[in-house]
Amino acid sequence: MFKRITVRYNSYYDSVTLMSLTQEIQKLPGIREALVGMATDLNKESLKGMGFYTPEVEKAAATDLLIALGAESEEALYEAEELIEEKLSPRVRSRAAGQAEIYNSLEEAVLEGAGIAAISVPGVYAAREARKALEHGLHVFLFSDNVSLEEEVMVKKLAQEKGLLVMGPDCGTAVIGGLGLGFANKVRAGHIGIVAAAGTGLQQVLTVIDRLGEGVTHAIGTGGRDLRQEVGGITTSLALEMLEQDENTKVKVVISKPPAPEVREKVVRALEEGTKPAVVCFMGEMGGEDRGKVKFAGSLEEAAVLACSIVSGKEGSLYYQEKDIEELARELTGGRPVRGYLRGLYCGGTLCDETLTFLAHKGIPVYSNVAWEPELLLKSPEESRAHSCLDLGDDYFTRGRPHPMLEPGLRVPRYLKEAQDEEVAILLFDVVLGFGCHPDPAGVTAEAVREAARIARQAGRQLIQIAVLVGTEGDPQGLREQEKVLREAGATVLYSNYAAAQLVARLIQGSLSG
């Protein structure tokens, strides 16, 4: 194999650009290995594993660019390098960005009227860049992960002093005044303001609201740790104040992973003291509580339905009723009991959390790499056991690799591995649409669905495959086309993760009683 490693000193590019480029290079004919990334410790470690480690790599700093290529021929190496040069040239970056403008400095962008800085740099530098943006009076959308808790608290306290938002770290989605940031769906403008950790949970709520014919003012991400005791809900509190002042926002919605008890009460109290009705969905809680102005939802879908009902003044209902779930279960099983385990493979952490929460309340223990109960944490994320659900967007799976929402093909080997397990009867997965996501996630996954069905058929066993499709009619991938591709491959497609969890519980408990 022909190998070449190049170090470009003081050449910085954001992580999303480089992960996407690496993926593109890996698909070129004749290329066997490729990594285009900044010289972070993580990427250096990856190069060691690939056999590319050199003294130049050892000396490189995180502001230097590493290009490592392994190919079947010199010609293939050359073609890959040509493409990298083309993709990373400023001229092409400008053209590829469509309407976007490229500025030479933060000061220049501020003078042109910028109001938000979207930051996607290695985590060790993210807080520094966030501070710079805040000092220039900019709100911050912090896409970067691997930011320490101490740094998060520091930048959020600075933002609080300045009356600015820090959305993140590890903030995947936001919609500000109709402008999507990160992975964002195309949704209607309306009167619902959302504050959420920002990720697939937020996207699920956005898409349900859009399907019900309502719309949003703003969807403000906070990062998954904002309601922890150490952070104290700084961004959540600021965001709720902004929604309170926003004339177009008629209803406030808060979505969060399980909060610290004292922070939970602080958030609920702020909602009760506000002038607008609110809906809250805390993962791990089953909802149902009604404090008059503040209603508690037991699922992401219910949170969206309640918010829409308040805005429209009309009573709403979940997209799938209990009878729909039962009928679907009968169609899938033909009346026969399902004997085997569930394996859930999620791109979205909040969707995974929601499934774990619902099944736990149904008395179904599920192992996971993100389980809240220590006894249900998988010893190794590489090996499932019994009923298992994985968050494939967790840092463990994304170190040195693209997030599965950028490249859902990374899920395929694990999907087929689970399909080959004779004890597995149900495969559950999400397909997330929107700007910033893969252009054809259903197409990538459909082949795996067909192959899984073939494996099960050949073994003479039952395998039910359930897809949660998160998207809107306005998303660039085409909602109906993506659904058609998945159905034709053999998957059962639902638009609600909560409904999918209900269906799984029905299938499993049916098997227990059978």
Short mmCIF file of C-alpha atoms in Angstrom, two decimals:
data_model
loop_
_atom_site.label_atom_id
_atom_site.label_comp_id
_atom_site.label_asym_id
_atom_site.label_seq_id
_atom_site.Cartn_x
_atom_site.Cartn_y
_atom_site.Cartn_z
CA MET A 1 0.00 0.00 0.00
CA PHE A 2 1.21 3.53 -0.79
CA LYS A 3 1.12 5.84 2.22
CA ARG A 4 1.65 9.56 2.69
CA ILE A 5 1.34 11.80 5.74
CA THR A 6 1.37 15.58 5.39
CA VAL A 7 1.45 18.20 8.13
CA ARG A 8 0.24 21.69 7.22
CA TYR A 9 1.31 24.07 9.94
CA ASN A 10 -1.07 26.77 11.17
CA SER A 11 -3.87 25.65 8.87
CA TYR A 12 -7.11 25.52 10.79
CA TYR A 13 -10.43 24.08 9.59
CA ASP A 14 -13.53 23.25 11.60
CA SER A 15 -14.20 19.66 12.63
CA VAL A 16 -17.45 19.25 10.67
CA THR A 17 -15.74 20.25 7.42
CA LEU A 18 -12.85 17.85 8.05
CA MET A 19 -15.00 14.90 9.13
CA SER A 20 -17.13 15.26 6.01
CA LEU A 21 -14.05 15.55 3.83
CA THR A 22 -12.47 12.46 5.39
CA GLN A 23 -15.62 10.53 4.65
CA GLU A 24 -15.61 11.73 1.04
CA ILE A 25 -11.96 10.80 0.55
CA GLN A 26 -12.49 7.32 2.01
CA LYS A 27 -15.01 6.62 -0.75
CA LEU A 28 -12.61 7.43 -3.59
CA PRO A 29 -11.51 4.50 -5.79
CA GLY A 30 -8.18 3.07 -4.66
CA ILE A 31 -8.18 4.74 -1.25
CA ARG A 32 -7.87 2.31 1.65
CA GLU A 33 -7.31 4.68 4.58
CA ALA A 34 -7.78 8.40 5.08
CA LEU A 35 -7.81 10.90 7.88
CA VAL A 36 -7.99 14.66 7.40
CA GLY A 37 -8.07 16.38 10.76
CA MET A 38 -6.43 18.78 13.13
CA ALA A 39 -3.46 17.48 15.11
CA THR A 40 -5.38 16.85 18.30
CA ASP A 41 -4.28 14.12 20.72
CA LEU A 42 -7.25 12.09 19.59
CA ASN A 43 -6.34 12.27 15.91
CA LYS A 44 -2.69 11.55 16.70
CA GLU A 45 -3.80 8.44 18.55
CA SER A 46 -5.90 7.42 15.54
CA LEU A 47 -2.87 7.83 13.27
CA LYS A 48 -0.88 5.53 15.54
CA GLY A 49 -3.46 2.86 14.99
CA MET A 50 -3.28 3.44 11.23
CA GLY A 51 0.51 3.20 11.18
CA PHE A 52 1.01 6.84 10.18
CA TYR A 53 2.79 8.13 13.28
CA THR A 54 5.96 10.10 12.49
CA PRO A 55 8.16 12.61 14.36
CA GLU A 56 6.41 15.41 12.42
CA VAL A 57 3.05 14.20 13.68
CA GLU A 58 4.41 14.02 17.23
CA LYS A 59 5.54 17.67 17.05
CA ALA A 60 2.38 18.98 15.40
CA ALA A 61 0.09 21.26 17.42
CA ALA A 62 -3.68 21.28 17.45
CA THR A 63 -3.64 24.28 15.11
CA ASP A 64 -1.87 22.17 12.45
CA LEU A 65 -3.67 20.11 9.83
CA LEU A 66 -2.88 16.40 9.34
CA ILE A 67 -3.55 14.62 6.06
CA ALA A 68 -2.95 10.87 6.16
CA LEU A 69 -3.65 8.75 3.10
CA GLY A 70 -3.20 5.09 2.28
CA ALA A 71 -3.91 3.99 -1.30
CA GLU A 72 -3.46 1.19 -3.78
CA SER A 73 -1.43 3.39 -6.14
CA GLU A 74 0.42 6.68 -6.41
CA GLU A 75 -2.25 7.82 -8.82
CA ALA A 76 -4.98 7.27 -6.24
CA LEU A 77 -2.94 9.21 -3.67
CA TYR A 78 -2.52 12.07 -6.10
CA GLU A 79 -6.23 12.20 -6.95
CA ALA A 80 -7.14 12.27 -3.27
CA GLU A 81 -4.69 15.09 -2.59
CA GLU A 82 -6.09 17.03 -5.54
CA LEU A 83 -9.59 16.74 -4.12
CA ILE A 84 -8.44 17.79 -0.64
CA GLU A 85 -6.72 20.83 -2.10
CA GLU A 86 -9.82 21.75 -4.04
CA LYS A 87 -12.19 21.31 -1.10
CA LEU A 88 -10.07 23.25 1.36
CA SER A 89 -9.22 26.17 -0.88
CA PRO A 90 -10.81 29.44 0.29
CA ARG A 91 -12.24 30.07 -3.18
CA VAL A 92 -14.21 26.81 -3.18
CA ARG A 93 -15.23 27.14 0.46
CA SER A 94 -16.85 30.44 -0.42
CA ARG A 95 -18.63 29.05 -3.47
CA ALA A 96 -19.81 25.94 -1.59
CA ALA A 97 -21.28 28.07 1.14
CA GLY A 98 -23.87 29.50 -1.25
CA GLN A 99 -25.09 32.73 0.28
CA ALA A 100 -22.54 32.65 3.10
CA GLU A 101 -19.80 35.23 3.41
CA ILE A 102 -16.26 34.49 4.59
CA TYR A 103 -14.68 37.02 6.93
CA ASN A 104 -11.04 37.38 7.81
CA SER A 105 -11.66 38.19 11.46
CA LEU A 106 -14.32 38.19 14.15
CA GLU A 107 -14.15 41.97 14.24
CA GLU A 108 -14.96 42.15 10.53
CA ALA A 109 -17.99 39.89 10.97
CA VAL A 110 -19.26 42.01 13.88
CA LEU A 111 -18.95 45.18 11.82
CA GLU A 112 -21.06 43.53 9.12
CA GLY A 113 -23.83 42.93 11.67
CA ALA A 114 -23.26 39.36 12.87
CA GLY A 115 -25.19 38.50 16.02
CA ILE A 116 -24.34 34.85 16.64
CA ALA A 117 -21.01 33.02 16.48
CA ALA A 118 -21.29 29.34 15.56
CA ILE A 119 -18.20 27.60 16.92
CA SER A 120 -17.04 24.16 15.84
CA VAL A 121 -13.43 23.66 16.93
CA PRO A 122 -11.68 20.98 19.00
CA GLY A 123 -13.07 21.03 22.52
CA VAL A 124 -9.85 22.21 24.14
CA TYR A 125 -10.07 25.48 22.18
CA ALA A 126 -13.83 25.95 22.21
CA ALA A 127 -14.08 27.89 25.48
CA ARG A 128 -11.39 30.33 24.33
CA GLU A 129 -13.25 31.01 21.09
CA ALA A 130 -16.54 31.34 22.97
CA ARG A 131 -15.01 33.94 25.29
CA LYS A 132 -13.75 35.93 22.30
CA ALA A 133 -17.18 35.89 20.72
CA LEU A 134 -18.88 36.94 23.95
CA GLU A 135 -16.39 39.79 24.41
CA HIS A 136 -17.48 41.01 20.96
CA GLY A 137 -21.13 40.97 22.02
CA LEU A 138 -22.12 37.84 20.14
CA HIS A 139 -24.41 35.04 21.23
CA VAL A 140 -22.62 31.68 20.92
CA PHE A 141 -23.79 28.48 19.24
CA LEU A 142 -21.19 26.02 20.57
CA PHE A 143 -21.28 22.89 18.41
CA SER A 144 -17.98 21.62 19.87
CA ASP A 145 -18.01 18.76 22.33
CA ASN A 146 -15.36 17.65 24.81
CA VAL A 147 -15.55 21.00 26.63
CA SER A 148 -14.88 20.60 30.35
CA LEU A 149 -17.65 21.31 32.83
CA GLU A 150 -15.49 23.99 34.48
CA GLU A 151 -15.06 25.80 31.16
CA GLU A 152 -18.76 25.56 30.43
CA VAL A 153 -19.59 27.19 33.76
CA MET A 154 -16.99 29.90 33.14
CA VAL A 155 -18.23 30.94 29.68
CA LYS A 156 -21.87 30.75 30.73
CA LYS A 157 -21.26 33.03 33.72
CA LEU A 158 -19.54 35.49 31.39
CA ALA A 159 -22.50 35.29 29.01
CA GLN A 160 -24.89 35.83 31.91
CA GLU A 161 -23.05 39.03 32.87
CA LYS A 162 -23.41 40.29 29.31
CA GLY A 163 -27.01 39.14 28.79
CA LEU A 164 -25.94 36.77 26.00
CA LEU A 165 -26.67 33.12 25.30
CA VAL A 166 -24.18 30.28 25.16
CA MET A 167 -26.03 27.50 23.33
CA GLY A 168 -23.99 24.42 24.16
CA PRO A 169 -21.44 22.95 24.38
CA ASP A 170 -22.27 19.94 22.23
CA CYS A 171 -25.29 21.83 20.90
CA GLY A 172 -26.52 20.09 17.76
CA THR A 173 -29.61 22.10 16.88
CA ALA A 174 -31.09 25.56 17.22
CA VAL A 175 -33.58 27.66 15.31
CA ILE A 176 -33.30 31.40 15.93
CA GLY A 177 -35.91 33.57 14.25
CA GLY A 178 -36.33 30.99 11.49
CA LEU A 179 -32.60 30.49 10.95
CA GLY A 180 -31.48 26.92 11.55
CA LEU A 181 -28.11 26.26 13.16
CA GLY A 182 -26.39 22.86 13.16
CA PHE A 183 -28.75 19.98 12.36
CA ALA A 184 -32.04 21.78 11.85
CA ASN A 185 -35.36 20.91 10.25
CA LYS A 186 -37.34 23.22 8.03
CA VAL A 187 -40.30 24.19 10.19
CA ARG A 188 -43.10 26.75 10.06
CA ALA A 189 -42.89 30.07 11.83
CA GLY A 190 -45.37 30.26 14.68
CA HIS A 191 -45.87 31.06 18.34
CA ILE A 192 -44.10 28.26 20.25
CA GLY A 193 -40.73 28.98 21.84
CA ILE A 194 -38.58 26.00 22.85
CA VAL A 195 -35.63 25.64 25.21
CA ALA A 196 -33.94 22.26 24.95
CA ALA A 197 -30.63 20.50 25.39
CA ALA A 198 -30.51 20.65 21.59
CA GLY A 199 -30.26 17.52 19.57
CA THR A 200 -32.64 14.92 18.24
CA GLY A 201 -35.07 15.48 21.12
CA LEU A 202 -35.51 19.05 19.98
CA GLN A 203 -35.80 17.90 16.36
CA GLN A 204 -38.52 15.42 17.33
CA VAL A 205 -40.56 18.18 19.00
CA LEU A 206 -40.00 20.58 16.10
CA THR A 207 -41.15 18.03 13.52
CA VAL A 208 -44.29 17.05 15.45
CA ILE A 209 -45.22 20.73 15.87
CA ASP A 210 -44.78 21.23 12.13
CA ARG A 211 -46.87 18.15 11.32
CA LEU A 212 -49.67 19.46 13.54
CA GLY A 213 -49.72 22.67 11.52
CA GLU A 214 -48.19 24.98 14.11
CA GLY A 215 -44.80 26.67 14.17
CA VAL A 216 -41.99 28.04 16.33
CA THR A 217 -40.51 31.41 17.14
CA HIS A 218 -37.19 30.22 18.48
CA ALA A 219 -35.72 26.86 19.50
CA ILE A 220 -32.82 27.62 21.82
CA GLY A 221 -30.29 24.93 22.63
CA THR A 222 -28.61 24.82 26.01
CA GLY A 223 -26.26 21.82 25.92
CA GLY A 224 -26.95 18.61 27.80
CA ARG A 225 -25.42 19.70 31.13
CA ASP A 226 -27.16 23.04 31.60
CA LEU A 227 -29.58 21.74 34.23
CA ARG A 228 -26.87 20.04 36.23
CA GLN A 229 -26.23 21.50 39.66
CA GLU A 230 -22.79 22.85 38.67
CA VAL A 231 -24.17 24.93 35.77
CA GLY A 232 -27.43 25.82 37.49
CA GLY A 233 -29.48 26.27 34.33
CA ILE A 234 -27.79 29.53 33.33
CA THR A 235 -28.62 29.31 29.63
CA THR A 236 -32.08 27.87 30.28
CA SER A 237 -32.93 30.80 32.57
CA LEU A 238 -31.67 33.39 30.08
CA ALA A 239 -33.50 31.70 27.21
CA LEU A 240 -36.77 31.63 29.14
CA GLU A 241 -36.40 35.34 29.93
CA MET A 242 -35.90 36.03 26.22
CA LEU A 243 -38.98 34.00 25.29
CA GLU A 244 -40.93 35.84 28.01
CA GLN A 245 -40.00 39.16 26.38
CA ASP A 246 -40.63 37.95 22.83
CA GLU A 247 -44.03 39.18 21.69
CA ASN A 248 -44.49 36.41 19.14
CA THR A 249 -43.96 33.61 21.64
CA LYS A 250 -47.28 32.54 23.16
CA VAL A 251 -46.19 29.23 24.74
CA LYS A 252 -42.86 28.16 26.22
CA VAL A 253 -41.59 24.57 26.05
CA VAL A 254 -38.69 23.17 28.09
CA ILE A 255 -37.09 19.82 27.25
CA SER A 256 -34.25 18.37 29.26
CA LYS A 257 -32.45 15.27 30.34
CA PRO A 258 -33.03 14.50 34.05
CA PRO A 259 -32.20 17.78 35.87
CA ALA A 260 -30.70 18.28 39.32
CA PRO A 261 -33.64 18.55 41.76
CA GLU A 262 -32.86 22.11 42.88
CA VAL A 263 -32.35 23.29 39.29
CA ARG A 264 -35.56 21.57 38.26
CA GLU A 265 -37.50 23.56 40.84
CA LYS A 266 -35.75 26.77 39.82
CA VAL A 267 -36.83 26.27 36.19
CA VAL A 268 -40.40 25.31 37.10
CA ARG A 269 -40.67 28.30 39.45
CA ALA A 270 -39.48 30.64 36.67
CA LEU A 271 -42.16 29.24 34.38
CA GLU A 272 -44.85 29.63 37.03
CA GLU A 273 -43.83 33.23 37.65
CA GLY A 274 -43.90 34.05 33.92
CA THR A 275 -46.94 35.41 32.13
CA LYS A 276 -47.16 32.70 29.48
CA PRO A 277 -48.31 29.07 29.62
CA ALA A 278 -45.59 26.45 29.49
CA VAL A 279 -45.01 22.77 28.79
CA VAL A 280 -42.18 20.81 30.38
CA CYS A 281 -40.74 17.43 29.40
CA PHE A 282 -38.01 16.12 31.68
CA MET A 283 -36.56 12.80 30.52
CA GLY A 284 -36.99 10.15 33.17
CA GLU A 285 -40.38 11.50 34.27
CA MET A 286 -43.71 10.20 32.99
CA GLY A 287 -45.53 13.54 33.03
CA GLY A 288 -49.20 14.02 33.82
CA GLU A 289 -48.68 16.76 36.41
CA ASP A 290 -50.66 19.95 35.85
CA ARG A 291 -49.76 23.09 37.80
CA GLY A 292 -52.19 25.28 35.93
CA LYS A 293 -49.86 27.47 33.95
CA VAL A 294 -47.25 24.70 33.67
CA LYS A 295 -48.09 21.28 32.25
CA PHE A 296 -45.77 18.27 32.37
CA ALA A 297 -45.49 15.96 29.37
CA GLY A 298 -44.41 12.34 29.52
CA SER A 299 -42.90 12.24 26.06
CA LEU A 300 -41.43 14.49 23.39
CA GLU A 301 -44.49 13.95 21.21
CA GLU A 302 -46.86 14.85 24.05
CA ALA A 303 -44.87 18.03 24.75
CA ALA A 304 -45.40 19.10 21.14
CA VAL A 305 -49.10 18.18 21.20
CA LEU A 306 -49.74 20.09 24.45
CA ALA A 307 -47.95 23.19 23.12
CA CYS A 308 -49.95 23.09 19.89
CA SER A 309 -53.20 22.64 21.80
CA ILE A 310 -52.50 25.70 23.93
CA VAL A 311 -51.67 27.85 20.89
CA SER A 312 -54.63 26.70 18.81
CA GLY A 313 -57.13 26.44 21.65
CA LYS A 314 -58.11 23.03 20.31
CA GLU A 315 -57.66 19.75 22.14
CA GLY A 316 -54.98 17.66 20.49
CA SER A 317 -54.05 14.01 20.61
CA LEU A 318 -51.01 11.86 20.01
CA TYR A 319 -50.38 10.86 16.41
CA TYR A 320 -50.65 7.15 17.30
CA GLN A 321 -53.37 5.98 19.67
CA GLU A 322 -53.16 2.82 21.79
CA LYS A 323 -55.40 0.96 19.36
CA ASP A 324 -53.06 1.92 16.50
CA ILE A 325 -50.12 0.45 18.36
CA GLU A 326 -51.98 -2.76 19.13
CA GLU A 327 -53.11 -3.13 15.54
CA LEU A 328 -49.58 -2.55 14.28
CA ALA A 329 -48.21 -5.12 16.73
CA ARG A 330 -50.71 -7.67 15.45
CA GLU A 331 -49.77 -6.92 11.84
CA LEU A 332 -46.09 -7.41 12.60
CA THR A 333 -46.41 -10.61 14.57
CA GLY A 334 -49.35 -12.25 12.83
CA GLY A 335 -50.60 -13.12 16.26
CA ARG A 336 -47.46 -15.07 17.10
CA PRO A 337 -45.40 -14.20 20.19
CA VAL A 338 -42.12 -12.37 19.65
CA ARG A 339 -39.31 -14.33 21.23
CA GLY A 340 -36.06 -12.45 21.41
CA TYR A 341 -34.35 -9.26 22.44
CA LEU A 342 -34.53 -5.64 21.35
CA ARG A 343 -31.48 -3.91 19.96
CA GLY A 344 -31.86 -0.15 19.48
CA LEU A 345 -29.24 1.75 17.50
CA TYR A 346 -29.79 5.50 17.77
CA CYS A 347 -28.05 8.47 16.21
CA GLY A 348 -29.85 10.66 18.73
CA GLY A 349 -29.10 10.55 22.45
CA THR A 350 -32.38 12.07 23.64
CA LEU A 351 -34.40 9.62 21.55
CA CYS A 352 -32.39 6.81 23.10
CA ASP A 353 -33.07 8.28 26.56
CA GLU A 354 -36.79 8.46 25.85
CA THR A 355 -36.93 4.80 24.87
CA LEU A 356 -34.94 3.76 27.96
CA THR A 357 -37.26 5.80 30.18
CA PHE A 358 -40.46 4.42 28.70
CA LEU A 359 -39.37 0.79 28.73
CA ALA A 360 -38.10 1.13 32.31
CA HIS A 361 -41.51 2.40 33.39
CA LYS A 362 -43.01 -0.62 31.66
CA GLY A 363 -40.81 -2.88 33.75
CA ILE A 364 -38.49 -3.77 30.86
CA PRO A 365 -34.81 -3.37 31.80
CA VAL A 366 -32.66 -2.21 28.90
CA TYR A 367 -28.87 -2.05 28.89
CA SER A 368 -27.20 0.95 27.30
CA ASN A 369 -23.98 2.91 26.98
CA VAL A 370 -25.91 5.94 28.35
CA ALA A 371 -28.01 4.22 31.04
CA TRP A 372 -28.66 6.30 34.15
CA GLU A 373 -28.73 3.22 36.38
CA PRO A 374 -25.18 1.87 36.92
CA GLU A 375 -26.38 -1.73 36.85
CA LEU A 376 -27.71 -1.22 33.30
CA LEU A 377 -24.56 0.33 31.85
CA LEU A 378 -23.01 -1.91 29.23
CA LYS A 379 -19.54 -3.09 30.24
CA SER A 380 -18.42 -2.41 26.69
CA PRO A 381 -20.40 -0.36 24.13
CA GLU A 382 -19.09 -2.80 21.55
CA GLU A 383 -21.10 -5.70 22.97
CA SER A 384 -24.86 -5.65 23.51
CA ARG A 385 -26.57 -7.88 26.01
CA ALA A 386 -30.21 -8.85 26.54
CA HIS A 387 -32.39 -5.82 25.63
CA SER A 388 -29.96 -3.01 24.66
CA CYS A 389 -30.20 0.50 23.21
CA LEU A 390 -27.13 2.43 22.10
CA ASP A 391 -26.53 6.14 21.61
CA LEU A 392 -24.17 5.98 18.64
CA GLY A 393 -23.64 9.74 18.81
CA ASP A 394 -21.92 9.35 22.17
CA ASP A 395 -18.27 10.45 22.36
CA TYR A 396 -17.14 6.81 22.52
CA PHE A 397 -18.38 6.20 18.97
CA THR A 398 -17.52 9.59 17.44
CA ARG A 399 -13.89 10.02 18.46
CA GLY A 400 -12.00 10.55 15.20
CA ARG A 401 -15.12 9.66 13.20
CA PRO A 402 -18.09 11.61 11.87
CA HIS A 403 -21.29 11.76 13.88
CA PRO A 404 -23.75 9.13 12.55
CA MET A 405 -26.14 11.93 11.52
CA LEU A 406 -23.44 13.02 9.09
CA GLU A 407 -22.58 9.49 8.04
CA PRO A 408 -25.28 6.93 8.93
CA GLY A 409 -23.29 4.26 7.09
CA LEU A 410 -21.11 3.97 10.20
CA ARG A 411 -24.08 2.27 11.89
CA VAL A 412 -24.41 -0.45 9.26
CA PRO A 413 -21.72 -2.90 10.51
CA ARG A 414 -23.17 -2.83 14.03
CA TYR A 415 -26.69 -3.17 12.64
CA LEU A 416 -25.77 -6.32 10.73
CA LYS A 417 -23.89 -7.68 13.73
CA GLU A 418 -27.04 -7.37 15.83
CA ALA A 419 -29.11 -8.92 13.04
CA GLN A 420 -26.84 -11.97 13.09
CA ASP A 421 -27.47 -12.52 16.81
CA GLU A 422 -29.96 -15.39 16.98
CA GLU A 423 -31.40 -13.99 20.22
CA VAL A 424 -32.41 -10.69 18.60
CA ALA A 425 -36.00 -10.28 17.40
CA ILE A 426 -36.42 -6.48 17.16
CA LEU A 427 -34.13 -3.88 15.61
CA LEU A 428 -35.00 -0.24 16.33
CA PHE A 429 -33.27 2.75 14.74
CA ASP A 430 -33.76 6.43 13.98
CA VAL A 431 -33.42 8.27 10.68
CA VAL A 432 -33.02 12.00 11.19
CA LEU A 433 -33.54 14.51 8.39
CA GLY A 434 -32.82 18.21 8.12
CA PHE A 435 -30.20 20.66 7.00
CA GLY A 436 -26.70 19.59 7.99
CA CYS A 437 -27.64 15.90 8.11
CA HIS A 438 -26.69 13.23 5.56
CA PRO A 439 -28.37 13.85 2.16
CA ASP A 440 -29.88 10.35 1.99
CA PRO A 441 -29.86 8.59 5.38
CA ALA A 442 -32.72 6.26 4.45
CA GLY A 443 -30.95 5.16 1.29
CA VAL A 444 -27.81 4.31 3.27
CA THR A 445 -29.77 2.37 5.88
CA ALA A 446 -32.18 0.59 3.53
CA GLU A 447 -29.53 -1.82 2.25
CA ALA A 448 -28.75 -2.82 5.83
CA VAL A 449 -32.46 -3.41 6.48
CA ARG A 450 -32.69 -5.70 3.46
CA GLU A 451 -29.55 -7.59 4.44
CA ALA A 452 -30.77 -8.00 8.03
CA ALA A 453 -34.06 -9.42 6.75
CA ARG A 454 -32.16 -11.83 4.51
CA ILE A 455 -30.01 -13.00 7.43
CA ALA A 456 -33.05 -13.65 9.60
CA ARG A 457 -34.98 -15.34 6.80
CA GLN A 458 -32.07 -17.64 6.05
CA ALA A 459 -31.88 -18.57 9.74
CA GLY A 460 -35.61 -19.20 9.82
CA ARG A 461 -36.31 -16.69 12.55
CA GLN A 462 -38.48 -13.61 12.99
CA LEU A 463 -36.89 -10.14 12.88
CA ILE A 464 -38.95 -6.96 13.19
CA GLN A 465 -37.27 -3.75 12.05
CA ILE A 466 -38.68 -0.42 13.25
CA ALA A 467 -37.55 3.00 11.97
CA VAL A 468 -38.26 6.31 13.69
CA LEU A 469 -38.30 8.95 10.96
CA VAL A 470 -37.69 12.48 12.25
CA GLY A 471 -38.29 15.10 9.58
CA THR A 472 -40.67 17.52 7.91
CA GLU A 473 -42.06 17.99 4.43
CA GLY A 474 -39.71 20.92 3.97
CA ASP A 475 -36.51 19.06 4.73
CA PRO A 476 -34.06 18.74 1.83
CA GLN A 477 -33.96 14.92 1.88
CA GLY A 478 -37.70 14.63 1.09
CA LEU A 479 -39.76 13.17 3.92
CA ARG A 480 -42.05 11.01 1.78
CA GLU A 481 -39.24 9.72 -0.39
CA GLN A 482 -37.22 8.72 2.69
CA GLU A 483 -40.25 6.96 4.18
CA LYS A 484 -40.89 5.09 0.93
CA VAL A 485 -37.30 3.86 0.75
CA LEU A 486 -37.44 2.51 4.31
CA ARG A 487 -40.83 0.84 3.85
CA GLU A 488 -39.80 -0.80 0.59
CA ALA A 489 -36.72 -2.19 2.34
CA GLY A 490 -38.97 -3.82 4.92
CA ALA A 491 -38.91 -1.47 7.88
CA THR A 492 -41.97 -0.34 9.81
CA VAL A 493 -41.82 3.46 9.84
CA LEU A 494 -43.15 5.65 12.64
CA TYR A 495 -42.91 9.43 12.99
CA SER A 496 -42.85 9.32 16.78
CA ASN A 497 -40.11 7.80 18.91
CA TYR A 498 -42.57 7.53 21.79
CA ALA A 499 -44.89 5.47 19.60
CA ALA A 500 -41.97 3.28 18.57
CA ALA A 501 -41.13 2.67 22.22
CA GLN A 502 -44.77 1.82 22.89
CA LEU A 503 -44.73 -0.65 20.00
CA VAL A 504 -41.53 -2.27 21.26
CA ALA A 505 -43.00 -2.64 24.75
CA ARG A 506 -46.15 -4.18 23.30
CA LEU A 507 -44.10 -6.66 21.28
CA ILE A 508 -41.84 -7.60 24.20
CA GLN A 509 -44.58 -7.91 26.76
CA GLY A 510 -46.64 -9.82 24.29
CA SER A 511 -43.76 -12.25 23.98
CA LEU A 512 -43.52 -12.57 27.76
CA SER A 513 -47.20 -13.38 28.04
CA GLY A 514 -46.99 -15.67 25.04
#
